[in-house]
XYZ file of C-alpha atoms in Angstrom:
196
model
C -7.839 13.878 -13.087
C -8.581 11.168 -11.444
C -6.645 12.044 -8.263
C -6.185 8.281 -5.675
C -5.796 8.631 -2.082
C -3.726 5.373 -1.488
C -4.343 4.573 2.667
C -2.081 1.699 4.216
C -4.068 0.013 6.444
C -3.842 0.360 10.314
C -1.869 -1.387 13.122
C -1.607 -4.442 13.250
C 0.182 -6.996 16.199
C 2.927 -7.710 13.242
C 3.977 -4.275 12.271
C 7.739 -3.881 12.486
C 8.675 -7.388 14.317
C 7.286 -9.980 11.433
C 7.123 -9.776 8.305
C 3.504 -10.528 6.790
C 3.681 -10.302 3.156
C 0.413 -12.030 1.732
C -0.577 -14.011 5.101
C -4.356 -14.898 5.651
C -5.889 -14.247 9.448
C -3.707 -11.020 9.962
C -6.249 -8.402 11.853
C -6.114 -5.147 12.563
C -5.211 -5.100 16.280
C -7.096 -2.807 18.686
C -4.717 0.207 18.304
C -5.696 -0.397 14.132
C -9.013 0.088 14.231
C -9.029 2.512 15.833
C -6.717 4.012 13.332
C -8.984 3.292 11.417
C -13.035 4.283 13.302
C -10.669 8.057 12.704
C -10.199 7.708 8.601
C -14.163 8.794 7.375
C -13.285 12.046 9.377
C -10.081 12.376 8.367
C -11.018 11.678 5.046
C -13.375 13.657 5.493
C -12.022 17.067 2.898
C -11.869 14.420 0.181
C -15.019 13.794 -1.808
C -14.363 10.018 -1.854
C -17.198 8.441 -5.077
C -15.442 4.794 -4.721
C -13.028 2.466 -2.478
C -10.236 -0.172 -3.357
C -9.159 -2.772 -1.292
C -6.501 -5.020 -1.593
C -8.405 -8.544 -0.659
C -6.266 -8.861 2.295
C -7.999 -8.361 5.693
C -5.866 -5.754 7.479
C -6.795 -3.866 3.868
C -10.731 -5.169 4.337
C -10.693 -3.981 7.687
C -9.591 0.192 7.441
C -11.789 0.404 4.053
C -14.607 -1.049 6.869
C -15.486 2.180 8.335
C -15.166 4.736 5.555
C -17.269 2.512 3.144
C -19.749 2.203 6.500
C -20.454 6.025 6.328
C -20.285 7.008 2.332
C -22.236 3.432 1.931
C -19.789 1.941 -0.753
C -19.095 -1.593 -1.731
C -15.457 -2.296 -0.648
C -14.407 -3.629 -4.283
C -11.660 -5.721 -3.231
C -8.424 -5.768 -5.843
C -6.042 -8.312 -6.328
C -3.690 -5.755 -7.957
C -2.896 -4.079 -4.557
C -2.112 -6.295 -1.787
C 0.741 -6.292 0.037
C 4.073 -7.473 -1.788
C 4.425 -11.571 -1.718
C 7.675 -11.965 -0.149
C 7.293 -16.160 -0.421
C 8.928 -18.168 2.211
C 10.625 -15.311 3.933
C 6.137 -14.747 4.933
C 5.584 -15.057 8.850
C 9.358 -14.876 9.686
C 10.766 -12.433 12.069
C 12.046 -9.042 11.221
C 14.921 -9.445 13.765
C 15.502 -13.252 12.270
C 15.824 -11.970 9.219
C 18.680 -9.314 10.085
C 20.937 -11.781 10.202
C 20.181 -13.916 7.438
C 23.198 -12.481 3.795
C 20.468 -13.259 1.532
C 17.412 -10.726 2.848
C 20.468 -7.923 3.564
C 21.111 -8.319 0.356
C 17.398 -8.496 -1.374
C 17.144 -5.025 1.421
C 19.648 -3.553 -0.511
C 19.089 -4.393 -4.934
C 14.964 -4.562 -4.226
C 15.164 -3.561 -7.589
C 16.670 -6.923 -9.018
C 16.306 -9.316 -6.766
C 13.104 -11.784 -6.000
C 11.973 -12.663 -2.343
C 11.969 -17.007 -2.872
C 9.166 -18.076 -3.569
C 7.656 -14.724 -4.253
C 7.680 -11.352 -6.038
C 10.204 -9.179 -6.725
C 9.712 -5.283 -6.153
C 8.837 -3.894 -10.447
C 6.601 -6.332 -10.957
C 4.641 -4.770 -7.185
C 4.563 -1.387 -9.365
C 3.950 -2.697 -12.374
C 0.977 -4.387 -10.935
C -0.509 -1.176 -8.970
C 0.326 1.149 -11.286
C -1.765 -0.754 -14.438
C -4.466 -0.793 -11.643
C -4.479 2.668 -10.713
C -4.782 3.885 -14.478
C -6.980 0.932 -15.404
C -9.488 2.779 -12.422
C -8.358 6.271 -13.917
C -10.192 4.867 -17.254
C -13.090 4.068 -15.345
C -13.301 6.536 -13.320
C -12.029 10.378 -14.963
C -12.330 12.873 -12.580
C -12.979 11.404 -9.529
C -11.405 10.442 -5.746
C -11.135 7.389 -5.375
C -9.720 5.143 -2.118
C -7.110 2.400 -2.581
C -6.481 0.623 1.014
C -3.234 -1.517 0.546
C -0.171 -1.687 2.983
C 3.361 -0.869 2.806
C 5.174 -1.552 0.153
C 3.084 -2.207 -2.885
C 2.156 1.816 -2.104
C 6.171 2.452 -1.697
C 6.499 1.292 -4.767
C 3.732 2.940 -6.465
C 4.580 5.662 -5.473
C 8.756 5.816 -6.164
C 7.680 4.670 -9.945
C 5.507 8.083 -10.076
C 7.951 10.080 -8.874
C 10.389 8.274 -10.059
C 12.730 7.256 -7.422
C 15.066 4.132 -8.101
C 13.303 1.473 -6.627
C 16.476 0.464 -4.202
C 16.062 3.430 -2.458
C 12.799 2.126 -0.598
C 13.935 1.923 2.695
C 14.283 5.429 2.856
C 10.417 6.226 1.662
C 8.117 5.393 5.290
C 4.795 4.903 4.451
C 3.025 4.497 8.317
C -0.051 2.661 9.353
C -3.354 4.331 8.550
C -1.422 7.271 6.643
C -2.378 8.825 3.258
C -0.804 9.571 0.579
C -2.206 11.890 -2.351
C -2.120 10.507 -6.162
C -3.067 12.549 -8.739
C -3.684 10.648 -12.177
C -3.219 13.270 -15.017
C -3.288 13.157 -18.776
C 1.022 13.122 -18.891
C 1.359 10.803 -15.484
C 0.950 10.681 -12.337
C 1.657 13.756 -10.278
C 2.774 13.055 -6.030
C 0.958 15.341 -3.666
C 1.288 14.294 -0.234
C 2.875 11.525 1.122
C 2.552 9.696 4.041
C -0.429 11.818 5.841
C -1.151 11.053 9.343
C -3.388 11.428 12.338
């Protein structure tokens, strides 16, 4: 059994205001840096054997204090990147909420593609496939994975299973920890959205 600690990046100025998706140059703000600095203590109850992260800056910045304390290298993994919102990336959420195409997309996340971006099932497949690979690479170990809200939601919903159209019913807070144990018969969710 491999245990995965799925950790959302810390707070940025865009959280709750703007869709950042895979835009480069989105960094933790002061609160987010504080959240990242407190993560090593919060994670200390687990004996972490490896650390993987989305290549996006905000995830790597969140992983850095834990990796430094443990003396580990953060392994970048594109499979753990955020949902690709395509043409909607960078748009204010308040603006999107006025659009019919966005409203339809939010209701039908399992079957609609973001313009120029991804479909949620694709995110679940890439994330869960990467976890399966890491479970084989790190059997009976604990692996920390630093990622993003929608990507973590997709993996958890796939594991429970919950229909992907219900993604808005699941909350993944900045710097929260969700615990997923990869067993021979499949994944078991042990905790969701554990916050400070």
